mmCIF file of C-alpha atoms in Angstrom:
data_model
loop_
_atom_site.group_PDB
_atom_site.id
_atom_site.type_symbol
_atom_site.label_atom_id
_atom_site.label_comp_id
_atom_site.label_asym_id
_atom_site.label_seq_id
_atom_site.Cartn_x
_atom_site.Cartn_y
_atom_site.Cartn_z
ATOM 1 C CA MET A 1 0.000 0.001 -0.001
ATOM 2 C CA ALA A 2 1.374 3.404 -0.988
ATOM 3 C CA TRP A 3 1.865 6.075 1.657
ATOM 4 C CA ALA A 4 -0.114 9.300 1.271
ATOM 5 C CA ALA A 5 -0.081 12.542 3.249
ATOM 6 C CA PRO A 6 -2.866 12.555 5.845
ATOM 7 C CA SER A 7 -4.828 15.518 4.468
ATOM 8 C CA LEU A 8 -4.245 14.609 0.829
ATOM 9 C CA PRO A 9 -7.180 13.011 -0.980
ATOM 10 C CA ASN A 10 -6.561 9.590 -2.528
ATOM 11 C CA ASP A 11 -7.668 10.769 -5.956
ATOM 12 C CA LYS A 12 -5.337 13.604 -6.944
ATOM 13 C CA SER A 13 -6.576 13.727 -10.547
ATOM 14 C CA ARG A 14 -8.967 16.580 -9.714
ATOM 15 C CA PHE A 15 -6.124 18.607 -8.173
ATOM 16 C CA ILE A 16 -3.610 20.687 -10.040
ATOM 17 C CA CYS A 17 -0.124 21.376 -8.759
ATOM 18 C CA ILE A 18 1.363 24.885 -8.830
ATOM 19 C CA TYR A 19 4.961 25.608 -7.919
ATOM 20 C CA PRO A 20 6.069 29.222 -7.318
ATOM 21 C CA ALA A 21 8.492 28.925 -10.260
ATOM 22 C CA TYR A 22 5.499 28.719 -12.636
ATOM 23 C CA ILE A 23 4.626 32.382 -12.010
ATOM 24 C CA ASN A 24 8.069 33.801 -11.108
ATOM 25 C CA ASN A 25 9.267 36.611 -13.405
ATOM 26 C CA LYS A 26 12.889 35.907 -12.416
ATOM 27 C CA LYS A 27 12.682 32.510 -14.162
ATOM 28 C CA THR A 28 12.977 31.767 -17.849
ATOM 29 C CA ILE A 29 10.655 29.330 -19.575
ATOM 30 C CA ALA A 30 13.496 26.799 -19.487
ATOM 31 C CA GLU A 31 13.720 27.276 -15.718
ATOM 32 C CA GLY A 32 10.015 26.601 -15.330
ATOM 33 C CA ARG A 33 7.992 29.783 -15.835
ATOM 34 C CA ARG A 34 4.647 28.950 -17.463
ATOM 35 C CA ILE A 35 2.992 32.334 -17.926
ATOM 36 C CA PRO A 36 4.079 35.402 -19.932
ATOM 37 C CA LEU A 37 6.888 37.436 -18.390
ATOM 38 C CA GLU A 38 4.850 40.664 -18.226
ATOM 39 C CA LYS A 39 2.140 38.903 -16.180
ATOM 40 C CA ALA A 40 4.521 37.065 -13.830
ATOM 41 C CA VAL A 41 5.352 38.065 -10.233
ATOM 42 C CA GLU A 42 8.713 38.685 -8.597
ATOM 43 C CA ASN A 43 9.658 35.727 -6.356
ATOM 44 C CA PRO A 44 6.228 34.453 -5.264
ATOM 45 C CA THR A 45 6.045 31.979 -2.374
ATOM 46 C CA SER A 46 3.844 28.910 -2.054
ATOM 47 C CA THR A 47 2.153 30.537 0.964
ATOM 48 C CA GLU A 48 1.179 33.576 -1.126
ATOM 49 C CA ILE A 49 -0.268 31.331 -3.837
ATOM 50 C CA GLN A 50 -2.209 29.422 -1.183
ATOM 51 C CA ASP A 51 -3.538 32.679 0.339
ATOM 52 C CA VAL A 52 -4.887 34.143 -2.912
ATOM 53 C CA CYS A 53 -6.436 30.853 -4.057
ATOM 54 C CA ALA A 54 -8.080 30.146 -0.691
ATOM 55 C CA ALA A 55 -9.442 33.712 -0.571
ATOM 56 C CA VAL A 56 -11.335 33.192 -3.829
ATOM 57 C CA GLY A 57 -12.882 29.963 -2.530
ATOM 58 C CA LEU A 58 -10.741 27.246 -4.083
ATOM 59 C CA ASN A 59 -9.974 24.074 -2.117
ATOM 60 C CA VAL A 60 -6.227 24.423 -1.466
ATOM 61 C CA LEU A 61 -3.575 22.206 0.109
ATOM 62 C CA LEU A 62 -0.057 23.516 0.801
ATOM 63 C CA GLU A 63 2.865 21.071 0.817
ATOM 64 C CA LYS A 64 5.700 23.029 2.448
ATOM 65 C CA ASN A 65 8.552 20.540 2.063
ATOM 66 C CA LYS A 66 8.079 19.792 -1.635
ATOM 67 C CA MET A 67 10.488 21.321 -4.145
ATOM 68 C CA TYR A 68 10.265 22.098 -7.819
ATOM 69 C CA PRO A 69 12.679 19.680 -9.539
ATOM 70 C CA ARG A 70 14.276 22.375 -11.734
ATOM 71 C CA GLU A 71 14.900 24.693 -8.749
ATOM 72 C CA TRP A 72 18.608 24.588 -7.894
ATOM 73 C CA ASN A 73 18.302 26.890 -4.879
ATOM 74 C CA ARG A 74 17.331 24.947 -1.739
ATOM 75 C CA ASP A 75 16.333 27.973 0.391
ATOM 76 C CA ALA A 76 13.066 27.801 2.319
ATOM 77 C CA GLN A 77 11.768 30.717 0.243
ATOM 78 C CA TYR A 78 11.745 28.503 -2.882
ATOM 79 C CA ARG A 79 10.183 25.466 -1.219
ATOM 80 C CA GLY A 80 6.600 24.371 -1.353
ATOM 81 C CA ARG A 81 3.923 23.522 -3.834
ATOM 82 C CA VAL A 82 0.206 24.153 -3.823
ATOM 83 C CA LEU A 83 -2.429 21.596 -4.753
ATOM 84 C CA ILE A 84 -5.664 23.175 -5.930
ATOM 85 C CA GLN A 85 -8.915 21.344 -6.608
ATOM 86 C CA LEU A 86 -10.346 22.439 -9.936
ATOM 87 C CA LYS A 87 -13.036 19.777 -10.390
ATOM 88 C CA THR A 88 -15.446 17.950 -8.104
ATOM 89 C CA GLU A 89 -15.852 14.163 -8.014
ATOM 90 C CA ASP A 90 -18.448 14.254 -10.783
ATOM 91 C CA GLY A 91 -16.111 16.295 -13.037
ATOM 92 C CA LYS A 92 -17.797 19.689 -12.663
ATOM 93 C CA LEU A 93 -15.694 22.800 -12.104
ATOM 94 C CA CYS A 94 -15.419 23.973 -8.490
ATOM 95 C CA GLN A 95 -15.154 27.619 -9.617
ATOM 96 C CA PRO A 96 -16.431 28.485 -13.133
ATOM 97 C CA GLN A 97 -13.924 31.368 -13.491
ATOM 98 C CA PHE A 98 -11.039 28.846 -13.240
ATOM 99 C CA PRO A 99 -11.558 26.263 -15.996
ATOM 100 C CA THR A 100 -7.824 25.580 -16.475
ATOM 101 C CA ARG A 101 -4.581 25.564 -14.517
ATOM 102 C CA LYS A 102 -3.366 28.518 -16.576
ATOM 103 C CA ALA A 103 -6.381 30.581 -15.456
ATOM 104 C CA VAL A 104 -5.454 29.871 -11.817
ATOM 105 C CA MET A 105 -1.793 30.797 -12.405
ATOM 106 C CA LEU A 106 -2.720 34.059 -14.142
ATOM 107 C CA TYR A 107 -5.146 34.947 -11.338
ATOM 108 C CA ALA A 108 -2.508 34.226 -8.667
ATOM 109 C CA ALA A 109 0.105 36.295 -10.532
ATOM 110 C CA GLU A 110 -2.341 39.182 -10.858
ATOM 111 C CA THR A 111 -3.437 39.078 -7.207
ATOM 112 C CA ILE A 112 -0.184 38.397 -5.296
ATOM 113 C CA PRO A 113 1.253 41.927 -5.829
ATOM 114 C CA LYS A 114 -1.919 43.329 -4.185
ATOM 115 C CA LEU A 115 -1.414 41.344 -0.949
ATOM 116 C CA LYS A 116 -0.866 43.426 2.185
ATOM 117 C CA THR A 117 2.459 41.705 2.845
ATOM 118 C CA ARG A 118 3.650 42.685 -0.631
ATOM 119 C CA THR A 119 2.494 46.301 -0.487
ATOM 120 C CA GLN A 120 4.083 46.835 2.946
ATOM 121 C CA LYS A 121 7.386 45.311 1.810
ATOM 122 C CA MET A 122 7.460 47.515 -1.283
ATOM 123 C CA GLY A 123 6.823 50.692 0.720
ATOM 124 C CA SER A 124 9.593 50.004 3.226
ATOM 125 C CA SER A 125 12.139 48.977 0.593
ATOM 126 C CA ASP A 126 11.548 52.178 -1.411
ATOM 127 C CA GLN A 127 12.278 54.309 1.642
ATOM 128 C CA SER A 128 15.455 52.408 2.466
ATOM 129 C CA LEU A 129 16.678 52.803 -1.119
ATOM 130 C CA GLN A 130 16.184 56.560 -0.996
ATOM 131 C CA GLN A 131 18.041 56.807 2.307
ATOM 132 C CA GLY A 132 20.868 54.678 0.913
ATOM 133 C CA GLU A 133 21.259 56.877 -2.159
ATOM 134 C CA GLY A 134 21.540 60.018 -0.021
ATOM 135 C CA SER A 135 24.481 58.677 1.972
ATOM 136 C CA LYS A 136 26.595 57.808 -1.087
ATOM 137 C CA LYS A 137 29.377 60.238 -1.804
ATOM 138 C CA GLY A 138 30.981 61.058 -5.127
ATOM 139 C CA LYS A 139 33.367 58.679 -6.805
ATOM 140 C CA GLY A 140 36.924 59.165 -5.809
ATOM 141 C CA LYS A 141 40.044 57.305 -4.839
ATOM 142 C CA LYS A 142 40.089 55.599 -1.469
ATOM 143 C CA LYS A 143 42.345 57.162 1.117
ATOM 144 C CA LYS A 144 45.146 54.910 2.263
#
């Protein structure tokens, strides 16, 4: 008998799998990006994907210790995959606005930048960049 995660349904055929690399604008298509570059997001996490999909009413399962096979970086930031149920047992769509996996990926990529965690991070990083630029002095030789 095969081992399965406790909260994972036995029939995974109705679930799609989304790794953060699929919607990451820092990745090339060869590295795993699956949506157009202009619609992709900068370094999304599996938790962010889970948050936006759960908020719209999709049945979501986060697997934190799974890794995308093409991801060479083993940092915790790049770990995780999200299983999302698109169809019910009788084959009907759970959410009519998400008929395909690509529709889910495009929605996640569009919504993640609007998350509170993202907007707060952006605001604080802009301020720190401005402060950093003010402290730089003109180019010159180092004193010995």
